[in-house]
Tab-separated table of C-alpha atoms and ligand atoms in Angstrom:
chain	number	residue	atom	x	y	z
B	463	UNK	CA	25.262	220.946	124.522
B	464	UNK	CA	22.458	219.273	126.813
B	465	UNK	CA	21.669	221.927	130.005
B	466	UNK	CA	22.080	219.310	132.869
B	467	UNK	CA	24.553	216.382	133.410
B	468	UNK	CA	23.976	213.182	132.611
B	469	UNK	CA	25.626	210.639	134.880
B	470	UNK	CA	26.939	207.523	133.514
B	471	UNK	CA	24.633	205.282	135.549
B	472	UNK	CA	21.627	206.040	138.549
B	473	UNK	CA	19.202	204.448	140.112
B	474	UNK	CA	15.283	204.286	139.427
B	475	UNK	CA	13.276	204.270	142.528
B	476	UNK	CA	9.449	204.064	142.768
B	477	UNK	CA	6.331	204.315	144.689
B	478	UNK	CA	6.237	200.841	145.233
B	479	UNK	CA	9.504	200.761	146.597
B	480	UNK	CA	9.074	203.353	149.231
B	481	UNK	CA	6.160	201.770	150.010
B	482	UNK	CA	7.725	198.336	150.623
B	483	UNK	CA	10.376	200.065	152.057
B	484	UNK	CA	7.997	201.966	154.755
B	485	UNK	CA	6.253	198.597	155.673
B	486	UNK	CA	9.232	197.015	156.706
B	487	UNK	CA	10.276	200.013	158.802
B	488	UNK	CA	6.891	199.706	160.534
B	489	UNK	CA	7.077	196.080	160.796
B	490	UNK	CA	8.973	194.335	163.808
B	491	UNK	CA	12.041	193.172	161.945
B	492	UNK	CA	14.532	195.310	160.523
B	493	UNK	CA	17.466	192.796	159.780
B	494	UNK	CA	17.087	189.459	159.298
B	495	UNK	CA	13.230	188.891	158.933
B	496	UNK	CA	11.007	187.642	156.317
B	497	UNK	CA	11.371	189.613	153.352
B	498	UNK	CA	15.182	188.302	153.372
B	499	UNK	CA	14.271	184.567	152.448
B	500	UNK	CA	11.382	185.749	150.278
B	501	UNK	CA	13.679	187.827	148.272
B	502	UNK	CA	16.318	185.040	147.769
B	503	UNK	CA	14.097	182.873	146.881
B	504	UNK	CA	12.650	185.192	144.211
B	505	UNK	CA	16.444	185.541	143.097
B	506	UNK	CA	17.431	181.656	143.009
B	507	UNK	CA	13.888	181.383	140.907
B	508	UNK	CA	14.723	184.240	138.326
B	509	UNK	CA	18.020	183.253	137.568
B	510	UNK	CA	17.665	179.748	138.125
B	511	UNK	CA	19.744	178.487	140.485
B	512	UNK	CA	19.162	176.064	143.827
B	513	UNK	CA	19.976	178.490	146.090
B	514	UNK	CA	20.818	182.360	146.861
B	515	UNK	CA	22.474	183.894	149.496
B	516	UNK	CA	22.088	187.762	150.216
B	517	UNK	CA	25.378	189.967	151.211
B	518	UNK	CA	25.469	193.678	152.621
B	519	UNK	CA	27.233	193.990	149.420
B	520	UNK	CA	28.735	192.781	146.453
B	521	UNK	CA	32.114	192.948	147.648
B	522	UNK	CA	30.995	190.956	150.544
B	523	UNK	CA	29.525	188.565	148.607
B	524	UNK	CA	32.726	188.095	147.080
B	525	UNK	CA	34.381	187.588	150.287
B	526	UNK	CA	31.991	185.152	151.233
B	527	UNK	CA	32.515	182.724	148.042
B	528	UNK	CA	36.779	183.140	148.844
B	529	UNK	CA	36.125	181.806	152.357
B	530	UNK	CA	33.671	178.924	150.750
B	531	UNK	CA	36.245	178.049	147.845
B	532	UNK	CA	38.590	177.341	150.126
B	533	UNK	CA	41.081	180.110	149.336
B	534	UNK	CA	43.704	180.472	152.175
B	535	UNK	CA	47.264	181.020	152.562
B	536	UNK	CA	49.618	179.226	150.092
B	537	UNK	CA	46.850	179.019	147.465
B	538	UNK	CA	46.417	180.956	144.369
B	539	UNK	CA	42.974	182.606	142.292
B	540	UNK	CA	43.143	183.327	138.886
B	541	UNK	CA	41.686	186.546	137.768
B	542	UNK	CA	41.222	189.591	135.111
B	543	UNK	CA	42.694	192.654	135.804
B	544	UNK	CA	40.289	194.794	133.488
B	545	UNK	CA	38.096	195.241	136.425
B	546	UNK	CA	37.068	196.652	140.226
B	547	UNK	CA	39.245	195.792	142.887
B	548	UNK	CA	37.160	193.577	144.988
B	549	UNK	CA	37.222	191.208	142.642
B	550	UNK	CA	40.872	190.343	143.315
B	551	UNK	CA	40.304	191.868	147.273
B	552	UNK	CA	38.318	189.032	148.135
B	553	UNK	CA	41.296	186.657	147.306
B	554	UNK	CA	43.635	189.187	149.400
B	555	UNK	CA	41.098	189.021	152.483
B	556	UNK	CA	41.571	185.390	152.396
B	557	UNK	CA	45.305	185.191	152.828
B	558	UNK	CA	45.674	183.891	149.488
B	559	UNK	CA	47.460	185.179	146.135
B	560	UNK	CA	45.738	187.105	143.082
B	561	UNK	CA	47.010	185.800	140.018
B	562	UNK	CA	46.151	188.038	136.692
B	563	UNK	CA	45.673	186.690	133.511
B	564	UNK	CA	45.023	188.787	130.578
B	565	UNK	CA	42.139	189.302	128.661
B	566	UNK	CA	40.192	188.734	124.882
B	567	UNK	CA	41.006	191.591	122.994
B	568	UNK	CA	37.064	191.294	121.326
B	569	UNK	CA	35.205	191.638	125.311
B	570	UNK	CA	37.650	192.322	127.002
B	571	UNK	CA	36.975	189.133	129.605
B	572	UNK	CA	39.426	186.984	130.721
B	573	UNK	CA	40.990	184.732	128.568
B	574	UNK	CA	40.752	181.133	128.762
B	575	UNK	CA	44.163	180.503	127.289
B	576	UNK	CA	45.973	183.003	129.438
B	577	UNK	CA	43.981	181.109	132.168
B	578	UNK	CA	45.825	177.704	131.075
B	579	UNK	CA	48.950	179.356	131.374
B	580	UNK	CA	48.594	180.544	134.910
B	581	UNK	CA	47.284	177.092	136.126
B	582	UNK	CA	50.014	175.850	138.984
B	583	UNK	CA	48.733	173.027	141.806
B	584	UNK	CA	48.059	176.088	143.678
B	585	UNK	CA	45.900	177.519	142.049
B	586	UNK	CA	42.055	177.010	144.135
B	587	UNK	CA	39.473	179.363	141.920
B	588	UNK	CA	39.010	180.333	138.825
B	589	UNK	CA	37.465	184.251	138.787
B	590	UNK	CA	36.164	185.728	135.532
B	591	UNK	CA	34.065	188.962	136.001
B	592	UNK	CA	31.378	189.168	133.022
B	593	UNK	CA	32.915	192.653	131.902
B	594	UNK	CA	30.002	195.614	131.248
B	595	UNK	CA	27.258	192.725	131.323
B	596	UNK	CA	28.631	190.711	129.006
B	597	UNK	CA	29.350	186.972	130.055
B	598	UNK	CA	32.783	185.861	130.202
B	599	UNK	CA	33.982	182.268	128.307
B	600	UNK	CA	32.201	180.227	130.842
B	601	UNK	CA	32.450	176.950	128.719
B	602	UNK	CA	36.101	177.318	128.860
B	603	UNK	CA	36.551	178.603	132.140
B	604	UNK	CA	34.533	176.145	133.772
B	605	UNK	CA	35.956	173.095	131.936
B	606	UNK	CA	39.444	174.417	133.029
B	607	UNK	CA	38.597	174.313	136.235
B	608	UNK	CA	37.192	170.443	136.337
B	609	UNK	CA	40.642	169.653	135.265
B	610	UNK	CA	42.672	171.039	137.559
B	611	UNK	CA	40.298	170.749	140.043
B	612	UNK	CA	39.293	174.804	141.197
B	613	UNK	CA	36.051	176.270	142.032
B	614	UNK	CA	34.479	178.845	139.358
B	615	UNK	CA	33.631	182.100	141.263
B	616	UNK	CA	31.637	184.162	138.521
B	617	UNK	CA	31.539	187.679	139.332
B	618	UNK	CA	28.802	188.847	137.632
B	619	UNK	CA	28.428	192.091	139.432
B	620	UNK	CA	27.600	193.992	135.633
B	621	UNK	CA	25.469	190.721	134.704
B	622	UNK	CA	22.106	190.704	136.361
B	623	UNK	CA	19.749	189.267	133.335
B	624	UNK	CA	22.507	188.145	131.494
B	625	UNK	CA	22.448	184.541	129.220
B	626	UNK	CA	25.075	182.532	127.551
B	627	UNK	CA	24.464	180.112	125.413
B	628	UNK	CA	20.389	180.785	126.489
B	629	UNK	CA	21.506	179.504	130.198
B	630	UNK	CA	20.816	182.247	132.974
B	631	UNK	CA	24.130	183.691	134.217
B	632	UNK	CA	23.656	182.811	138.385
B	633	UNK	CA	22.858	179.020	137.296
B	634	UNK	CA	26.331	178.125	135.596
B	635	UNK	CA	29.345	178.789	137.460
B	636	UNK	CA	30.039	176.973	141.136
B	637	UNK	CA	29.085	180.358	142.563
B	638	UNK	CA	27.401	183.407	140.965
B	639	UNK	CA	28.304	186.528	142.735
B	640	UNK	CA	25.483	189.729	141.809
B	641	UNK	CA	25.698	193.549	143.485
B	642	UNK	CA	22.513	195.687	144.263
B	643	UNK	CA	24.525	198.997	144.164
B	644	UNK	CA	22.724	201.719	142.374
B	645	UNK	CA	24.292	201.693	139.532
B	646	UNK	CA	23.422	198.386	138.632
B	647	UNK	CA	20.255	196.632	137.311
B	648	UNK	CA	18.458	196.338	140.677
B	649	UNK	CA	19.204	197.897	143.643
B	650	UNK	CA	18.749	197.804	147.373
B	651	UNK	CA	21.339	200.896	148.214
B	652	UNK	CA	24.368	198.563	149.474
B	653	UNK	CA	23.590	194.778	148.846
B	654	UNK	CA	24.512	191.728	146.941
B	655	UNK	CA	23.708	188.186	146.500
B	656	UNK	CA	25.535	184.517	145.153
B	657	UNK	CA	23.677	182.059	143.627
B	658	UNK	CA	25.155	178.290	143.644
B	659	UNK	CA	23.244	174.783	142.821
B	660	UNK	CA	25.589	173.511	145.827
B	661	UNK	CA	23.905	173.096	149.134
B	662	UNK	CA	27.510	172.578	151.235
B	663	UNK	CA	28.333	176.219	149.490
B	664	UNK	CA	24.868	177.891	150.241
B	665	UNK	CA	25.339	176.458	153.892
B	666	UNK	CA	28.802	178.048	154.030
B	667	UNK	CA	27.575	181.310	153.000
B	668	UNK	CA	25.002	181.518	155.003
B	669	UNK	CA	26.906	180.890	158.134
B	670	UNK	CA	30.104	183.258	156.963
B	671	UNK	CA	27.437	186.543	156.547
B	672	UNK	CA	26.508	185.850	160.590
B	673	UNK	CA	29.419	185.662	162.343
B	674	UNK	CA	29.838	181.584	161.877
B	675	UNK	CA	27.012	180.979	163.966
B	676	UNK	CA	24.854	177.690	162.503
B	677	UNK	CA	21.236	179.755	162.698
B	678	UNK	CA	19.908	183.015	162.827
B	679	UNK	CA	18.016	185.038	165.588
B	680	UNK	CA	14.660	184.494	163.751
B	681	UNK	CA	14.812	180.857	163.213
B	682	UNK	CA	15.824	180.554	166.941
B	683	UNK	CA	13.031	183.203	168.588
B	684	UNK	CA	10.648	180.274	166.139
B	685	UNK	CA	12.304	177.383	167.983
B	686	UNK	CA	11.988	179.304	171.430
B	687	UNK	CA	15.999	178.479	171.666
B	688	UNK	CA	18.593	180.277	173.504
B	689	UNK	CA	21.547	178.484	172.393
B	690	UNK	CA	23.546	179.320	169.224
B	691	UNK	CA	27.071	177.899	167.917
B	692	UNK	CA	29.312	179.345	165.909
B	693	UNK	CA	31.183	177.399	163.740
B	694	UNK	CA	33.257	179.130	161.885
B	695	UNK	CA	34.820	182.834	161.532
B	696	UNK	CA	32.352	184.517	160.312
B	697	UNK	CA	31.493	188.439	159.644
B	698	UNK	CA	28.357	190.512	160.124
B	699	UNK	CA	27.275	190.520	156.280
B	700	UNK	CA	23.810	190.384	156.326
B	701	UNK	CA	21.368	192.405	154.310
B	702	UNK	CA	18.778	194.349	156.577
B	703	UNK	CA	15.172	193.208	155.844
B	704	UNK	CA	13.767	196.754	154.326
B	705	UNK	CA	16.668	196.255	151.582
B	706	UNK	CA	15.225	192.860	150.707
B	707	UNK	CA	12.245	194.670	150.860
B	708	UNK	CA	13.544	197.012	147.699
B	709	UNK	CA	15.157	194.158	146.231
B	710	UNK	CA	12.199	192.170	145.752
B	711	UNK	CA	9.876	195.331	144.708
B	712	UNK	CA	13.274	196.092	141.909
B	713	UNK	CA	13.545	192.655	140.659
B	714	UNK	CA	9.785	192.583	139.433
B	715	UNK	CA	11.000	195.286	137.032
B	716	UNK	CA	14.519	193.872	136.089
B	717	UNK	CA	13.279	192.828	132.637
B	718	UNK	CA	11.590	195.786	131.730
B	719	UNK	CA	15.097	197.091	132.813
B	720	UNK	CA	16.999	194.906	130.753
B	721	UNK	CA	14.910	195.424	127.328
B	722	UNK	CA	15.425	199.266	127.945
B	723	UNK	CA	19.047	199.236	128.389
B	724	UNK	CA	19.699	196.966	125.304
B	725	UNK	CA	16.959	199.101	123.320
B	726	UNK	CA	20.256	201.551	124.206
B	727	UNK	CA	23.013	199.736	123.910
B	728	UNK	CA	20.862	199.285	119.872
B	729	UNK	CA	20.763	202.436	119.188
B	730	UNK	CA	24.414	203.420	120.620
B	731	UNK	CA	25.867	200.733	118.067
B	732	UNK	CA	23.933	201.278	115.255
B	733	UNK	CA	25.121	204.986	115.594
B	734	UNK	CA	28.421	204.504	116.416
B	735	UNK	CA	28.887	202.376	113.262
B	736	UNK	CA	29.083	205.667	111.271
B	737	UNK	CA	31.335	207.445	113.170
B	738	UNK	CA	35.055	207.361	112.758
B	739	UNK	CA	37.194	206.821	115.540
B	740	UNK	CA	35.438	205.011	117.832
B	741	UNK	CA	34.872	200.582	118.485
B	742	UNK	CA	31.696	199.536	119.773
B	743	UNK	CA	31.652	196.535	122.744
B	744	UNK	CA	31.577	193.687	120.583
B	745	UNK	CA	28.450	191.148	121.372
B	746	UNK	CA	29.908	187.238	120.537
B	747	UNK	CA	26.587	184.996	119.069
B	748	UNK	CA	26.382	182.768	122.525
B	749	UNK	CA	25.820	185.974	124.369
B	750	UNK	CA	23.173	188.428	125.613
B	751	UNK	CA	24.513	190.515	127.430
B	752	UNK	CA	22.993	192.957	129.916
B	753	UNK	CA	24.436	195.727	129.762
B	754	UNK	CA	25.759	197.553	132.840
B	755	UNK	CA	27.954	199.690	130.747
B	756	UNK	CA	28.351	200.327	127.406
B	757	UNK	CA	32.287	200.530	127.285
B	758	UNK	CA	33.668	201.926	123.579
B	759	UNK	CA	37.061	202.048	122.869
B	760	UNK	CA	38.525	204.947	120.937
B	761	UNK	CA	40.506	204.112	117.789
B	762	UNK	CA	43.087	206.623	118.743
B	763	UNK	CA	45.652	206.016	115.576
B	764	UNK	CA	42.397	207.759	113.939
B	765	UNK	CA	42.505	210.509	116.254
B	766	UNK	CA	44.596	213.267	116.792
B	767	UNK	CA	44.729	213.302	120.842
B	768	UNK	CA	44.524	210.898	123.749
B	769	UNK	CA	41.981	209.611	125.823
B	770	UNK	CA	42.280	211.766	128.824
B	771	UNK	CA	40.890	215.098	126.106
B	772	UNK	CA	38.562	212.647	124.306
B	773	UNK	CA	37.237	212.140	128.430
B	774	UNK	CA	37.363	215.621	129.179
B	775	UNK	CA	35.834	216.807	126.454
B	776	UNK	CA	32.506	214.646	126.866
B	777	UNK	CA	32.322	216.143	130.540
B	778	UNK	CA	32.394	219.659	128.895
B	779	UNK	CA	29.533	218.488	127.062
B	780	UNK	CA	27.687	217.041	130.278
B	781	UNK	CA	27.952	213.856	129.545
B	782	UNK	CA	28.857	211.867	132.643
B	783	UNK	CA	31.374	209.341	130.593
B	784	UNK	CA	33.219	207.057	133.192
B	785	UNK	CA	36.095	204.977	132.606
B	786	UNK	CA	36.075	200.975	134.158
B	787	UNK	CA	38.115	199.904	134.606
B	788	UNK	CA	42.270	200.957	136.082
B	789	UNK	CA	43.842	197.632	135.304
B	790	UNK	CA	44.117	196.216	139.208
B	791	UNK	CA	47.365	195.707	139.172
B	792	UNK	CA	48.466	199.226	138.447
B	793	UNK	CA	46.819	200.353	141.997
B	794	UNK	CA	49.394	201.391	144.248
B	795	UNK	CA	48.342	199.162	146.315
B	796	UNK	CA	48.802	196.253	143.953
B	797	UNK	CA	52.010	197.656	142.514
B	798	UNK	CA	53.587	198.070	145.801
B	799	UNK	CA	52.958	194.424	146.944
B	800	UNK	CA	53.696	192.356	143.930
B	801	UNK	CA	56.052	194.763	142.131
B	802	UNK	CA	53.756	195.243	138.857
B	803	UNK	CA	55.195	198.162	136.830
B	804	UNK	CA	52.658	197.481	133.913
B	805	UNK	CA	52.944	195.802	130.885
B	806	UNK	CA	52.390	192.472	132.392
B	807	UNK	CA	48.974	192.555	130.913
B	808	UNK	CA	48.878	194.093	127.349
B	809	UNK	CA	45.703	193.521	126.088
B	810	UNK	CA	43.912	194.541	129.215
B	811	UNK	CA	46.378	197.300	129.392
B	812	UNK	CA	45.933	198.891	125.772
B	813	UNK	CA	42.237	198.863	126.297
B	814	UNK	CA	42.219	201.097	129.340
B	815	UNK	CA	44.033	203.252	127.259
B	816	UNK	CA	41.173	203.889	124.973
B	817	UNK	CA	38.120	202.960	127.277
B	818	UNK	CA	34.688	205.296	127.703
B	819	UNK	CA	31.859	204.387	129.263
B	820	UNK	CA	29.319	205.976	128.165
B	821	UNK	CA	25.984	206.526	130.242
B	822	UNK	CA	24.398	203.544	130.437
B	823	UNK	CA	20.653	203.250	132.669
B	824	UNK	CA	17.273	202.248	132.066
B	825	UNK	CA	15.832	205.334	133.162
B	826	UNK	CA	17.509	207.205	130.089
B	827	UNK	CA	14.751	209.244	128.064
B	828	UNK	CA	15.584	208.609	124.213
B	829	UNK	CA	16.509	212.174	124.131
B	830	UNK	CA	19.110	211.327	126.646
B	831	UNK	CA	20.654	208.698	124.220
B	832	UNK	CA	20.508	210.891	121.506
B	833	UNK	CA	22.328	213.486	123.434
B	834	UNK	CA	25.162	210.878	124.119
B	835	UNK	CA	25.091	210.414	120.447
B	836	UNK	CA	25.408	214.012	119.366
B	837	UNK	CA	27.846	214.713	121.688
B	838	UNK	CA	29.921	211.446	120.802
B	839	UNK	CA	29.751	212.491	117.273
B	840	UNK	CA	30.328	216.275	117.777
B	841	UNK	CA	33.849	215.719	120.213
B	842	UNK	CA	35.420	212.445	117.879
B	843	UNK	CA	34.506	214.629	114.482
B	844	UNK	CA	36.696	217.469	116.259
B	845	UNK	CA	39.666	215.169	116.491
B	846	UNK	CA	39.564	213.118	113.640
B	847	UNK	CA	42.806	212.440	111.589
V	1036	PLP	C1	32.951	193.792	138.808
V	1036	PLP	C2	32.572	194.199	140.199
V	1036	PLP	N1	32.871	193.385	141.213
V	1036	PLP	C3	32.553	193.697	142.477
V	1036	PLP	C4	31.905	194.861	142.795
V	1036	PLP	C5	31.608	195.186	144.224
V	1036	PLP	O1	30.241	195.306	144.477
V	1036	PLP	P1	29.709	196.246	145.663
V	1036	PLP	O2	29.881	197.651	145.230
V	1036	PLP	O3	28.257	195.848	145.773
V	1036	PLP	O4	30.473	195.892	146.874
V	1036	PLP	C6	31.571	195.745	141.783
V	1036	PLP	C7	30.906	197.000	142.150
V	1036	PLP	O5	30.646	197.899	141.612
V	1036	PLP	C8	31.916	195.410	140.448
V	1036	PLP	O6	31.637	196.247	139.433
């Protein structure tokens, strides 16, 4: 058994980053200043999109494309249930209705099909969340949507670096929505961005992060204006200038941190492949995923107990396994309001059943990995059938 814990995901943070940091903070702007335009635009460029606005988080973010898509009260968003709640918040915050669909039983993203079969004249967006990194069924999703006429909110919170079909997820869907939270590929503490080739959108955005108003303080100190107008509800959602100042200093190294974390997501597979009881993530050929987790799912008719011990067990080990995600609609919250009681959702449902994430970061030492391994093998070999 390894002598410390190993969390399932963490942050790296270096010199350069303090040191970015630290300028800001002696600088004269602390929100809204330079470094947040100079960091969007190194965002829009690396993942190839027109524009990119930046959030105070992802969830934000989120919020912000809801408000831009139009969604209000009496309209409907299509979503996946296998993941975290904001992504089917954001739809709530707007008045209008989360509609699940279920997912692909090989990743585990939403289904295009189910998709079709949730379509109603109400129905505004289109949300698929690129599961653990890797992309959803954009084609599908996308040319859903131009028929029935909905926006395509991606929320690729796990997909940072992520390519389907060799295009850059952020330069595909009508909006791209990315979190900076520490456990994902970048970070900039709290923080998030969208990404959208649509300049009414981007203009949208940008106005809903600062209260509505139509420009912010810096661009007005440049014009020596006083007067402002706000145009819309907004909120404050805007990310402080020494974030921006991380973010930019992170996403220099994001694809250093991208080959390291598929480098583990290798070896994990190539592993797992030998030992009984457990399913890898499954990677489909028009993918490359990026790996925010690496979810397995335990083949529990070849085991003799449940997930829950198979969890537990890990732990005792000090491995920091997680599990992503609770199917939304199970939350209380969710039950309670639209009178789920599970089993709406089966294939999304059976796979929480069996999901572990295992640690998955690029600061992992190989010896980390292989400790993952042993442990994996050691817990499932105890258990076999
Ligand atoms: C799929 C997904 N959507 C949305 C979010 C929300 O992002 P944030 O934590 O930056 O608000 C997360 C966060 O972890 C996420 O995993």
């Amino acid at each position: 058994m390894r002598p410390t814990f190993l969390p399932y995901g963490r942050q790296s943070v270096e010199e350069s980053d303090i040191q970015a940091v630290v300028d800001v903070l002696r600088s004269d702007w602390l929100t809204t200043g330079p470094k947040v335009a100079e960091f969007e635009e190194a965002f829009a460029a690396r993942v190839g999109s027109a524009y990119a606005v930046s959030f105070s988080s992802g969830t934000a973010a989120l919020h912000a494309t809801s408000f831009a898509a139009g969604l209000k009260e009496g309209n409907e968003a299509i979503t996946t249930p296998l993941t975290f709640a904001a992504t089917a918040n954001c739809v709530l915050y707007q008045g209008a209705t989360p509609v699940f669909a279920d997912v692909c039983p090989d990743t585990l993203n939403l289904d295009p099909e189910q998709v079709a079969k949730k379509i109603t004249p109400k129905t505004r967006a289109i949300l698929p969340v690129d599961y653990a990194g890797h992309p959803a069924d954009l084609n599908a999703i996308v040319e859903l949507a131009r028929q029935h006429g909905a926006v395509v909110i991606e929320d690729a919170c796990h997909a940072l670096g992520a390519e389907y079909n060799r295009r850059k997820v952020g330069s595909i869907a009508d909006m791209t929505v990315f979190s900076f939270h520490p456990v994902k590929h970048i970070t900039t503490g709290e923080g998030g961005m969208v990404t959208t080739d649509n300049p009414q959108f981007a203009e949208v955005l940008r106005r809903f992060r600062n209260h509505g108003i139509s420009s912010d303080a810096r661009q007005r100190q440049s014009a020596g204006q006083w007067h402002y107008e706000m145009v819309l509800l907004g909120f404050n959602y805007r990310l402080p200038d020494f974030a921006c100042a991380l973010g930019i200093e992170q996403l220099k190294r994001l694809d250093a941190n991208l080959q390291r974390r598929r480098e583990i997501a290798a070896r994990y597979s190539k592993a797992l492949a030998e030992i009984r009881g457990v399913i890898s993530p499954v990677v489909r050929p028009e993918a490359n995923p990026a790996w925010h987790l690496y979810p397995i799912r335990l083949d529990l008719e070849k085991l003799t107990t449940d997930r829950a011990q198979i969890f537990r067990a890990l732990r005792a080990e000090n491995i920091g396994v997680n599990v992503h995600y609770i199917p939304v609609h199970l939350h209380p919250y969710y039950r309670d309001r639209f009178g789920y009681s599970g089993g709406e959702f089966p294939v999304a449902e059976d796979a929480y059943s069996r999901l572990i994430s295992l640690p998955m970061f690029h600061a992992m030492s190989d010896q980390d990995v292989s400790d993952v391994i042993g442990a994996v093998a050691k817990v499932l070999s105890s258990y076999a059938r």
